Amino acid sequence: MAAFHEVRFPLRLALGVSGGPVRRTDIVNLSNGRENRNQRWRNARRAYDAGSGIRSVADLYEVMAFFEARRGELYGFRFRDPVDFKSCPPGETPAATDQRIGTGDGVTTGFQLLKTYADAGGSFSRRIDKPIEGSVIVSVEGVKAASSDLSVDHASGMVTFRAGRAPPAGAAIRAGFEFDVPVRFAIDRIDINVTAFEAGRIPSIPLMEILP
């Protein structure tokens, strides 16, 4: 991922965020009252506004400094979605069997972290590129893999089993983890408003997900 800094937007300022996944669907209304629908994007792209998390002059300065260090829209960074940041629901603890990320063939050693959203009607698998360091746990056919048997690239979300440790053919590889969303500022300007002594706000801080 080009032009990216492996730093996270201040977590306490992200708690007042609004936003979430965005999809693009073309809908054509037909003369008979029916419609045709076509999905323009295969993957959702998340968009956020972190402006509502700003409460004080100290918060204003922290965001301004972070914005300057990223040079506005130029460099991406990590952002924790306040609702969707684990391999499991937010109130639960990640487990090594949470998400299926592949099936062994006795040869392949590299597996990309994935998170699948599914119900009786359908499913969608999302690539996870920015896992939290130290949070990834992996299982092979339901048995937790030793950390010495694999490595995790926390900048790409790739799990790699060491030489001689490739999962056997047919074995289900699953993982549990916490993760960030790779984003960038969606503006090249920060408008600061000091509303009172030691209080201030930034009306809008739009953030846009960076897709791989």
Backbone as JSON, one array per atom type, in Angstrom:
{
  "sequence": "MAAFHEVRFPLRLALGVSGGPVRRTDIVNLSNGRENRNQRWRNARRAYDAGSGIRSVADLYEVMAFFEARRGELYGFRFRDPVDFKSCPPGETPAATDQRIGTGDGVTTGFQLLKTYADAGGSFSRRIDKPIEGSVIVSVEGVKAASSDLSVDHASGMVTFRAGRAPPAGAAIRAGFEFDVPVRFAIDRIDINVTAFEAGRIPSIPLMEILP",
  "N": [[0.86, -1.19, 0.0], [0.83, 2.02, -1.09], [2.34, 5.15, 0.0], [1.79, 5.31, 2.89], [1.43, 5.63, 6.38], [2.24, 3.81, 9.22], [0.63, 4.45, 11.57], [-1.84, 5.26, 14.07], [-4.95, 6.99, 14.0], [-5.76, 9.18, 16.66], [-7.12, 7.33, 19.27], [-9.02, 8.03, 21.28], [-10.22, 10.24, 20.19], [-11.59, 9.18, 18.13], [-13.88, 8.11, 19.08], [-16.27, 9.51, 18.87], [-17.06, 9.22, 16.29], [-18.82, 9.2, 13.13], [-20.29, 7.25, 10.51], [-19.45, 4.6, 8.12], [-19.69, 1.54, 6.15], [-19.79, 2.03, 2.58], [-21.54, 1.49, -0.38], [-21.88, 1.09, -3.96], [-24.53, 1.1, -6.1], [-26.13, 0.67, -9.14], [-29.33, 1.52, -10.21], [-31.87, 0.85, -12.39], [-34.91, 1.98, -13.41], [-37.58, 0.4, -14.89], [-39.98, 0.58, -17.62], [-42.2, -0.93, -17.02], [-42.48, -0.8, -14.35], [-40.82, -2.38, -12.9], [-37.42, -3.05, -11.81], [-33.9, -2.95, -12.57], [-30.93, -3.96, -11.0], [-27.53, -3.24, -10.46], [-24.38, -3.96, -9.22], [-21.83, -1.71, -8.72], [-19.41, -1.53, -7.35], [-17.29, -4.05, -6.19], [-16.35, -4.36, -3.62], [-17.19, -2.91, -0.46], [-16.62, 0.5, 0.51], [-15.34, 2.2, 3.16], [-16.39, 5.14, 4.86], [-15.86, 7.92, 6.97], [-16.63, 10.4, 9.49], [-14.87, 12.21, 11.66], [-15.15, 14.51, 13.08], [-16.92, 15.08, 15.21], [-15.76, 14.14, 17.5], [-14.13, 15.99, 18.67], [-13.4, 18.04, 21.4], [-11.96, 19.86, 22.96], [-9.39, 22.46, 23.15], [-6.96, 21.19, 23.29], [-7.58, 18.79, 21.99], [-8.08, 19.82, 19.44], [-5.52, 20.7, 18.73], [-4.13, 18.28, 18.72], [-5.32, 16.88, 16.6], [-4.75, 18.65, 14.49], [-1.93, 18.51, 14.46], [-1.6, 15.82, 13.81], [-2.79, 15.78, 11.29], [-1.05, 17.48, 9.88], [1.32, 15.97, 10.03], [0.63, 13.88, 8.39], [0.5, 15.22, 6.08], [-1.88, 16.24, 5.04], [-4.02, 14.92, 2.64], [-2.11, 13.23, 1.62], [-0.69, 11.02, 2.87], [-1.73, 7.85, 4.0], [-3.28, 6.29, 6.91], [-3.85, 4.44, 9.98], [-7.09, 3.6, 11.26], [-9.44, 3.08, 13.8], [-12.42, 1.5, 13.52], [-15.22, 2.17, 15.45], [-17.13, 0.22, 15.92], [-16.82, -2.08, 14.28], [-14.21, -3.83, 14.61], [-13.04, -6.21, 15.19], [-12.54, -9.79, 14.78], [-14.79, -10.96, 15.59], [-18.09, -10.31, 17.05], [-18.39, -7.01, 18.62], [-18.65, -7.16, 21.46], [-17.44, -9.48, 22.22], [-14.62, -11.78, 22.69], [-11.84, -12.21, 20.55], [-11.3, -15.35, 18.94], [-9.35, -18.21, 17.96], [-10.71, -19.62, 16.07], [-12.5, -18.01, 14.74], [-12.71, -16.81, 12.04], [-12.68, -18.12, 8.8], [-9.87, -18.44, 6.78], [-8.71, -19.81, 4.77], [-7.87, -22.93, 3.04], [-5.86, -25.71, 3.6], [-3.32, -27.17, 1.46], [-1.14, -28.67, 1.69], [1.08, -27.52, 0.61], [0.89, -24.7, 0.15], [1.76, -21.81, 1.99], [1.1, -19.23, 2.66], [-1.5, -17.1, 3.76], [-4.15, -14.85, 3.44], [-5.58, -12.61, 5.78], [-9.05, -12.6, 6.45], [-12.41, -11.39, 6.79], [-15.61, -12.56, 7.15], [-18.91, -11.7, 6.43], [-22.03, -12.9, 7.04], [-25.27, -14.39, 6.49], [-28.41, -16.17, 6.35], [-29.18, -15.4, 3.84], [-27.0, -14.63, 2.24], [-23.46, -13.92, 1.7], [-20.39, -12.11, 2.36], [-16.97, -11.63, 1.89], [-14.39, -9.91, 3.39], [-11.29, -8.42, 2.88], [-8.66, -8.2, 5.21], [-6.3, -5.95, 5.98], [-4.84, -4.58, 7.91], [-4.11, -5.77, 10.62], [-4.04, -5.71, 14.25], [-1.03, -5.53, 15.99], [0.11, -8.36, 17.71], [-2.41, -9.37, 18.18], [-3.34, -11.41, 16.57], [-4.45, -14.71, 16.27], [-4.18, -18.07, 15.27], [-5.67, -21.01, 13.89], [-5.43, -24.46, 12.9], [-7.4, -26.71, 11.42], [-9.02, -26.55, 13.69], [-7.26, -26.64, 15.82], [-5.2, -24.67, 17.8], [-2.54, -22.89, 16.38], [0.95, -22.85, 17.04], [2.74, -19.92, 17.91], [5.33, -19.92, 17.05], [5.26, -21.31, 14.73], [4.46, -19.74, 12.67], [4.29, -16.51, 10.99], [3.16, -13.11, 11.12], [2.32, -10.52, 8.99], [1.86, -7.39, 9.88], [1.38, -5.15, 8.42], [0.18, -5.88, 6.1], [-1.59, -7.95, 6.53], [-1.05, -10.6, 5.99], [-0.69, -13.99, 6.72], [1.88, -16.22, 7.32], [3.03, -19.44, 7.2], [5.81, -21.15, 8.57], [8.69, -22.67, 6.95], [8.22, -26.07, 6.22], [5.99, -26.24, 7.78], [3.59, -26.08, 6.49], [0.05, -26.1, 6.23], [-1.8, -29.18, 6.24], [-3.34, -30.95, 3.44], [-6.69, -30.11, 2.82], [-7.16, -29.13, 5.36], [-8.78, -26.83, 7.5], [-8.06, -23.45, 7.78], [-8.19, -21.04, 10.18], [-8.75, -17.86, 11.83], [-8.42, -15.45, 14.48], [-8.67, -12.02, 15.44], [-7.86, -8.51, 15.98], [-8.37, -5.4, 14.3], [-7.44, -2.55, 12.24], [-8.74, 0.05, 10.07], [-7.46, 0.99, 6.95], [-7.07, 4.31, 6.12], [-7.41, 7.66, 4.72], [-7.13, 11.23, 5.02], [-9.9, 12.98, 3.7], [-9.86, 15.52, 2.83], [-7.92, 18.45, 2.14], [-7.7, 20.46, 3.91], [-8.07, 21.81, 7.15], [-10.55, 23.11, 9.12], [-10.58, 25.07, 11.84], [-12.37, 25.84, 14.77], [-12.56, 27.84, 17.46], [-14.54, 27.79, 20.09], [-14.87, 28.67, 22.71], [-13.09, 29.56, 25.73], [-10.52, 27.29, 26.07], [-12.03, 25.46, 24.71], [-13.23, 23.95, 21.72], [-13.9, 23.18, 18.22], [-13.96, 21.11, 15.3], [-15.76, 21.27, 12.51], [-16.01, 19.23, 10.56], [-14.29, 16.25, 9.83], [-13.56, 14.49, 7.42], [-12.9, 11.13, 6.54], [-11.53, 8.66, 4.38], [-11.67, 5.31, 3.32], [-8.85, 3.4, 2.24], [-8.53, 1.34, -0.39], [-7.04, -1.87, -1.13]],
  "CA": [[0.0, 0.0, 0.0], [1.72, 3.16, -1.25], [2.11, 6.39, 0.75], [1.04, 4.96, 4.1], [2.14, 5.66, 7.66], [1.69, 2.81, 10.15], [0.24, 5.1, 12.83], [-3.3, 5.24, 14.22], [-5.66, 8.2, 14.4], [-5.94, 9.1, 18.12], [-8.27, 6.48, 19.55], [-10.06, 8.7, 22.07], [-10.91, 11.2, 19.31], [-12.39, 8.42, 17.17], [-15.07, 7.56, 19.73], [-17.46, 10.23, 18.45], [-17.12, 9.14, 14.83], [-20.0, 8.72, 12.41], [-19.9, 6.69, 9.22], [-19.45, 3.15, 7.97], [-19.48, 1.08, 4.78], [-20.51, 2.66, 1.47], [-21.56, 0.69, -1.61], [-22.42, 1.77, -5.14], [-25.44, 0.25, -6.86], [-26.9, 1.33, -10.2], [-30.7, 1.03, -10.29], [-32.58, 1.32, -13.58], [-36.35, 1.77, -13.33], [-38.12, 0.01, -16.19], [-41.3, 1.15, -17.93], [-43.25, -1.77, -16.45], [-42.47, -0.63, -12.9], [-39.78, -3.19, -12.29], [-36.11, -2.4, -11.82], [-32.67, -3.73, -12.66], [-29.9, -3.48, -10.09], [-26.18, -3.69, -10.79], [-23.39, -3.52, -8.23], [-20.68, -1.1, -9.38], [-18.22, -1.85, -6.58], [-17.28, -5.39, -5.6], [-16.12, -4.19, -2.19], [-17.63, -1.67, 0.18], [-15.55, 1.44, 0.88], [-15.81, 2.87, 4.37], [-16.19, 6.58, 4.97], [-16.13, 8.36, 8.33], [-16.44, 11.8, 9.87], [-14.39, 12.19, 13.04], [-15.22, 15.86, 13.64], [-17.7, 15.18, 16.44], [-14.99, 13.7, 18.66], [-13.3, 17.1, 19.15], [-14.07, 18.71, 22.52], [-11.13, 20.86, 23.64], [-8.29, 23.02, 22.38], [-5.94, 20.13, 23.22], [-8.02, 17.9, 20.92], [-7.86, 20.53, 18.19], [-4.1, 20.7, 18.41], [-3.72, 16.9, 18.42], [-5.78, 16.57, 15.25], [-3.99, 19.48, 13.57], [-0.58, 17.96, 14.37], [-1.71, 14.55, 13.09], [-3.08, 16.16, 9.9], [0.19, 18.01, 9.29], [2.27, 14.87, 9.89], [0.19, 13.08, 7.23], [0.51, 16.14, 4.94], [-3.23, 16.25, 4.48], [-4.49, 13.71, 1.98], [-1.01, 12.52, 0.97], [-0.34, 9.75, 3.5], [-2.76, 7.12, 4.71], [-3.0, 5.94, 8.31], [-4.79, 3.48, 10.58], [-8.24, 4.15, 11.98], [-10.24, 2.0, 14.38], [-13.88, 1.6, 13.46], [-15.65, 1.94, 16.83], [-18.06, -0.91, 16.01], [-16.33, -3.26, 13.56], [-12.75, -3.85, 14.71], [-12.63, -7.54, 15.63], [-12.98, -10.93, 13.98], [-16.03, -11.4, 16.23], [-18.87, -9.14, 17.47], [-17.61, -6.12, 19.49], [-18.7, -7.5, 22.87], [-16.81, -10.78, 22.44], [-13.16, -11.86, 22.61], [-11.44, -12.98, 19.38], [-10.87, -16.73, 19.12], [-8.58, -18.71, 16.82], [-11.61, -20.26, 15.11], [-13.51, -17.03, 14.32], [-12.86, -16.54, 10.61], [-11.94, -19.02, 7.9], [-9.03, -17.66, 5.87], [-8.2, -20.65, 3.7], [-7.83, -24.39, 3.18], [-4.52, -26.2, 3.31], [-3.11, -28.13, 0.37], [0.13, -29.31, 1.96], [2.17, -26.77, -0.02], [0.71, -23.26, 0.37], [2.11, -21.36, 3.34], [0.63, -17.86, 2.88], [-2.95, -16.93, 3.79], [-4.58, -13.48, 3.74], [-6.66, -12.49, 6.76], [-10.35, -12.26, 5.89], [-13.56, -11.39, 7.68], [-16.81, -12.85, 6.38], [-20.21, -11.28, 6.96], [-22.93, -13.87, 6.42], [-26.53, -14.83, 7.09], [-29.06, -17.17, 5.5], [-29.4, -14.87, 2.5], [-25.79, -14.45, 1.46], [-22.23, -13.65, 2.46], [-19.38, -11.28, 1.74], [-15.68, -11.75, 2.56], [-13.63, -8.66, 3.36], [-9.86, -8.56, 3.12], [-8.17, -7.44, 6.35], [-4.9, -5.61, 5.69], [-4.15, -3.9, 9.01], [-4.37, -6.35, 11.94], [-3.32, -5.12, 15.37], [0.11, -6.35, 16.38], [-0.09, -9.16, 18.91], [-3.81, -9.8, 18.35], [-3.7, -12.48, 15.64], [-4.29, -16.1, 16.67], [-4.52, -18.9, 14.11], [-5.89, -22.44, 14.14], [-5.43, -25.37, 11.76], [-8.36, -27.79, 11.7], [-9.54, -26.39, 15.04], [-6.19, -26.66, 16.83], [-4.45, -23.42, 17.77], [-1.17, -23.01, 15.89], [1.96, -22.2, 17.87], [3.25, -18.67, 17.31], [6.63, -20.21, 16.43], [5.03, -21.98, 13.44], [4.01, -18.8, 11.63], [4.53, -15.08, 11.19], [2.06, -12.25, 10.66], [2.71, -9.2, 8.5], [0.82, -6.49, 10.38], [1.16, -4.08, 7.45], [-0.56, -6.4, 4.95], [-2.57, -8.95, 6.93], [-0.68, -11.92, 5.48], [-0.2, -15.0, 7.67], [2.79, -17.12, 6.6], [3.56, -20.56, 7.98], [7.23, -21.34, 8.34], [9.07, -23.82, 6.12], [7.96, -27.35, 6.85], [4.78, -26.15, 8.61], [2.42, -25.82, 5.64], [-1.12, -26.86, 6.66], [-2.06, -30.35, 5.39], [-4.43, -30.84, 2.46], [-8.04, -30.17, 3.35], [-7.27, -28.54, 6.71], [-9.36, -25.48, 7.56], [-7.24, -22.46, 8.49], [-9.04, -19.98, 10.72], [-8.0, -16.87, 12.61], [-9.08, -14.41, 15.26], [-7.8, -10.84, 15.41], [-8.39, -7.15, 15.97], [-7.82, -4.75, 13.11], [-7.74, -1.16, 11.9], [-9.09, 0.33, 8.67], [-6.54, 1.95, 6.33], [-7.82, 5.46, 5.62], [-6.69, 8.92, 4.52], [-8.0, 12.4, 5.1], [-10.59, 13.23, 2.44], [-9.75, 16.96, 2.59], [-6.57, 19.01, 2.32], [-7.84, 21.66, 4.74], [-8.73, 21.63, 8.44], [-11.15, 24.36, 9.6], [-10.64, 25.04, 13.3], [-13.27, 26.82, 15.36], [-12.43, 27.92, 18.92], [-15.86, 28.27, 20.51], [-14.78, 29.28, 24.04], [-11.79, 29.33, 26.35], [-10.18, 25.87, 26.21], [-13.0, 24.61, 24.02], [-13.24, 24.2, 20.29], [-14.43, 22.09, 17.42], [-13.72, 21.07, 13.86], [-17.07, 20.82, 12.05], [-15.97, 17.99, 9.79], [-13.0, 15.64, 9.52], [-13.9, 13.31, 6.63], [-11.87, 10.12, 6.3], [-11.94, 7.72, 3.34], [-10.91, 4.07, 3.32], [-7.95, 3.13, 1.12], [-8.67, -0.06, -0.79], [-5.77, -2.43, -1.64]],
  "C": [[0.9, 1.24, 0.0], [1.34, 4.31, -0.34], [1.27, 6.15, 2.0], [1.94, 5.02, 5.31], [1.47, 4.69, 8.62], [1.47, 3.43, 11.54], [-1.28, 5.17, 12.86], [-3.82, 6.62, 14.6], [-5.96, 8.09, 15.89], [-7.25, 8.42, 18.51], [-9.38, 7.21, 20.3], [-10.84, 9.71, 21.23], [-11.8, 10.49, 18.3], [-13.7, 7.94, 17.76], [-16.36, 8.27, 19.33], [-17.71, 10.16, 16.95], [-18.5, 8.75, 14.32], [-19.52, 8.16, 11.07], [-19.93, 5.18, 9.22], [-19.28, 2.77, 6.51], [-20.37, 1.78, 3.76], [-20.43, 1.72, 0.27], [-22.17, 1.5, -2.75], [-23.26, 0.78, -5.95], [-26.18, 1.1, -7.89], [-28.29, 0.69, -10.25], [-31.39, 1.68, -11.49], [-34.05, 0.97, -13.43], [-36.92, 1.52, -14.72], [-39.54, 0.55, -16.37], [-42.45, 0.33, -17.33], [-43.29, -1.7, -14.93], [-41.45, -1.47, -12.18], [-38.45, -2.44, -12.36], [-35.0, -3.42, -12.0], [-31.63, -3.11, -11.74], [-28.55, -4.08, -10.45], [-25.19, -3.11, -9.78], [-22.15, -2.99, -8.94], [-19.38, -1.43, -8.67], [-18.33, -3.26, -6.03], [-17.17, -5.3, -4.09], [-16.73, -2.89, -1.68], [-16.4, -0.8, 0.44], [-16.06, 2.26, 2.05], [-15.46, 4.35, 4.37], [-16.62, 7.01, 6.37], [-16.03, 9.87, 8.44], [-16.11, 11.82, 11.35], [-14.49, 13.55, 13.72], [-15.92, 15.95, 14.97], [-16.95, 14.73, 17.67], [-14.15, 14.8, 19.28], [-14.05, 17.87, 20.23], [-13.28, 19.88, 23.1], [-10.06, 21.4, 22.7], [-7.17, 21.99, 22.24], [-6.29, 19.13, 22.12], [-7.77, 18.54, 19.56], [-6.4, 20.46, 17.77], [-3.64, 19.3, 18.01], [-4.12, 16.51, 17.01], [-4.99, 17.38, 14.22], [-2.59, 18.92, 13.36], [-0.59, 16.65, 13.58], [-1.94, 14.81, 11.6], [-1.82, 16.64, 9.2], [1.22, 16.9, 9.07], [1.92, 13.96, 8.72], [0.22, 13.91, 5.95], [-0.85, 16.14, 4.22], [-3.62, 14.92, 3.89], [-3.37, 12.8, 1.5], [-0.76, 11.13, 1.55], [-1.54, 9.13, 4.22], [-2.32, 6.79, 6.13], [-4.06, 4.96, 8.79], [-5.91, 4.21, 11.31], [-9.06, 2.99, 12.53], [-11.72, 2.32, 14.27], [-14.42, 1.29, 14.85], [-16.59, 0.75, 17.01], [-17.45, -2.19, 15.43], [-14.8, -3.27, 13.56], [-12.2, -5.19, 15.19], [-13.11, -8.6, 14.64], [-14.3, -11.49, 14.47], [-16.88, -10.16, 16.53], [-18.13, -8.32, 18.53], [-17.61, -6.49, 20.97], [-18.03, -8.81, 23.22], [-15.3, -10.69, 22.31], [-12.76, -12.69, 21.4], [-10.93, -14.38, 19.75], [-10.2, -17.22, 17.84], [-9.45, -19.35, 15.76], [-12.65, -19.3, 14.53], [-13.76, -17.0, 12.82], [-12.04, -17.51, 9.77], [-11.17, -18.18, 6.89], [-8.44, -18.51, 4.75], [-8.3, -22.12, 4.02], [-6.46, -24.88, 2.77], [-4.48, -27.15, 2.12], [-1.78, -28.87, 0.54], [1.33, -28.56, 1.41], [2.08, -25.28, 0.3], [0.99, -22.88, 1.81], [1.56, -19.97, 3.66], [-0.88, -17.75, 2.77], [-3.3, -15.51, 4.22], [-5.67, -13.5, 4.79], [-7.93, -12.0, 6.07], [-11.37, -12.18, 7.01], [-14.8, -11.56, 6.82], [-18.06, -12.42, 7.13], [-21.26, -12.16, 6.27], [-24.21, -14.05, 7.21], [-27.15, -15.82, 6.12], [-29.22, -16.7, 4.06], [-28.16, -14.74, 1.64], [-24.59, -14.18, 2.34], [-21.3, -12.75, 1.65], [-18.1, -11.39, 2.56], [-14.86, -10.49, 2.32], [-12.16, -8.93, 3.68], [-9.44, -7.65, 4.27], [-6.67, -7.21, 6.18], [-4.14, -5.06, 6.88], [-4.52, -4.51, 10.37], [-3.55, -5.65, 13.01], [-2.21, -6.07, 15.8], [-0.18, -7.06, 17.7], [-1.49, -9.71, 19.09], [-4.17, -11.04, 17.54], [-3.42, -13.86, 16.23], [-4.87, -16.98, 15.57], [-4.74, -20.34, 14.55], [-5.86, -23.21, 12.83], [-6.3, -26.56, 12.14], [-8.8, -27.78, 13.17], [-8.52, -26.39, 16.15], [-5.35, -25.39, 16.7], [-3.01, -23.67, 17.35], [-0.22, -22.27, 16.82], [2.48, -20.96, 17.15], [4.59, -18.89, 16.61], [6.48, -20.87, 15.06], [4.67, -21.01, 12.32], [4.43, -17.38, 11.97], [3.36, -14.31, 10.61], [2.63, -10.92, 10.21], [1.6, -8.23, 8.89], [0.57, -5.3, 9.46], [0.35, -4.55, 6.25], [-1.64, -7.41, 5.3], [-2.28, -10.35, 6.42], [-0.12, -12.8, 6.6], [0.64, -15.99, 6.88], [3.3, -18.19, 7.54], [5.02, -20.79, 7.6], [7.49, -22.6, 7.51], [8.86, -25.12, 6.89], [6.7, -27.38, 7.69], [3.53, -25.85, 7.78], [1.24, -26.67, 6.11], [-1.4, -28.03, 5.71], [-3.26, -30.14, 4.48], [-5.78, -31.02, 3.14], [-8.24, -29.54, 4.71], [-7.82, -27.13, 6.64], [-8.46, -24.57, 8.38], [-8.16, -21.32, 8.89], [-8.2, -19.04, 11.57], [-8.93, -15.96, 13.39], [-8.14, -13.23, 15.37], [-8.59, -9.58, 15.72], [-7.73, -6.43, 14.81], [-8.22, -3.28, 13.03], [-8.16, -1.08, 10.44], [-8.05, 1.29, 8.11], [-7.33, 3.09, 5.7], [-6.85, 6.6, 5.28], [-7.67, 10.05, 4.79], [-8.63, 12.63, 3.73], [-10.64, 14.72, 2.11], [-8.3, 17.37, 2.77], [-6.61, 20.26, 3.18], [-8.58, 21.31, 6.03], [-9.25, 23.0, 8.9], [-11.36, 24.27, 11.1], [-11.52, 26.17, 13.81], [-13.12, 26.77, 16.87], [-13.69, 28.59, 19.44], [-15.84, 28.99, 21.85], [-13.39, 29.0, 24.59], [-11.59, 27.84, 26.6], [-11.22, 24.94, 25.61], [-12.99, 24.95, 22.54], [-13.8, 23.01, 19.54], [-13.91, 22.21, 15.99], [-14.99, 20.49, 13.26], [-17.05, 19.47, 11.34], [-14.53, 17.53, 9.58], [-13.3, 14.37, 8.72], [-12.69, 12.41, 6.38], [-12.4, 9.12, 5.27], [-11.06, 6.48, 3.38], [-10.05, 3.96, 2.07], [-8.07, 1.65, 0.79], [-7.35, -0.58, -1.36], [-5.78, -2.56, -3.16]]
}
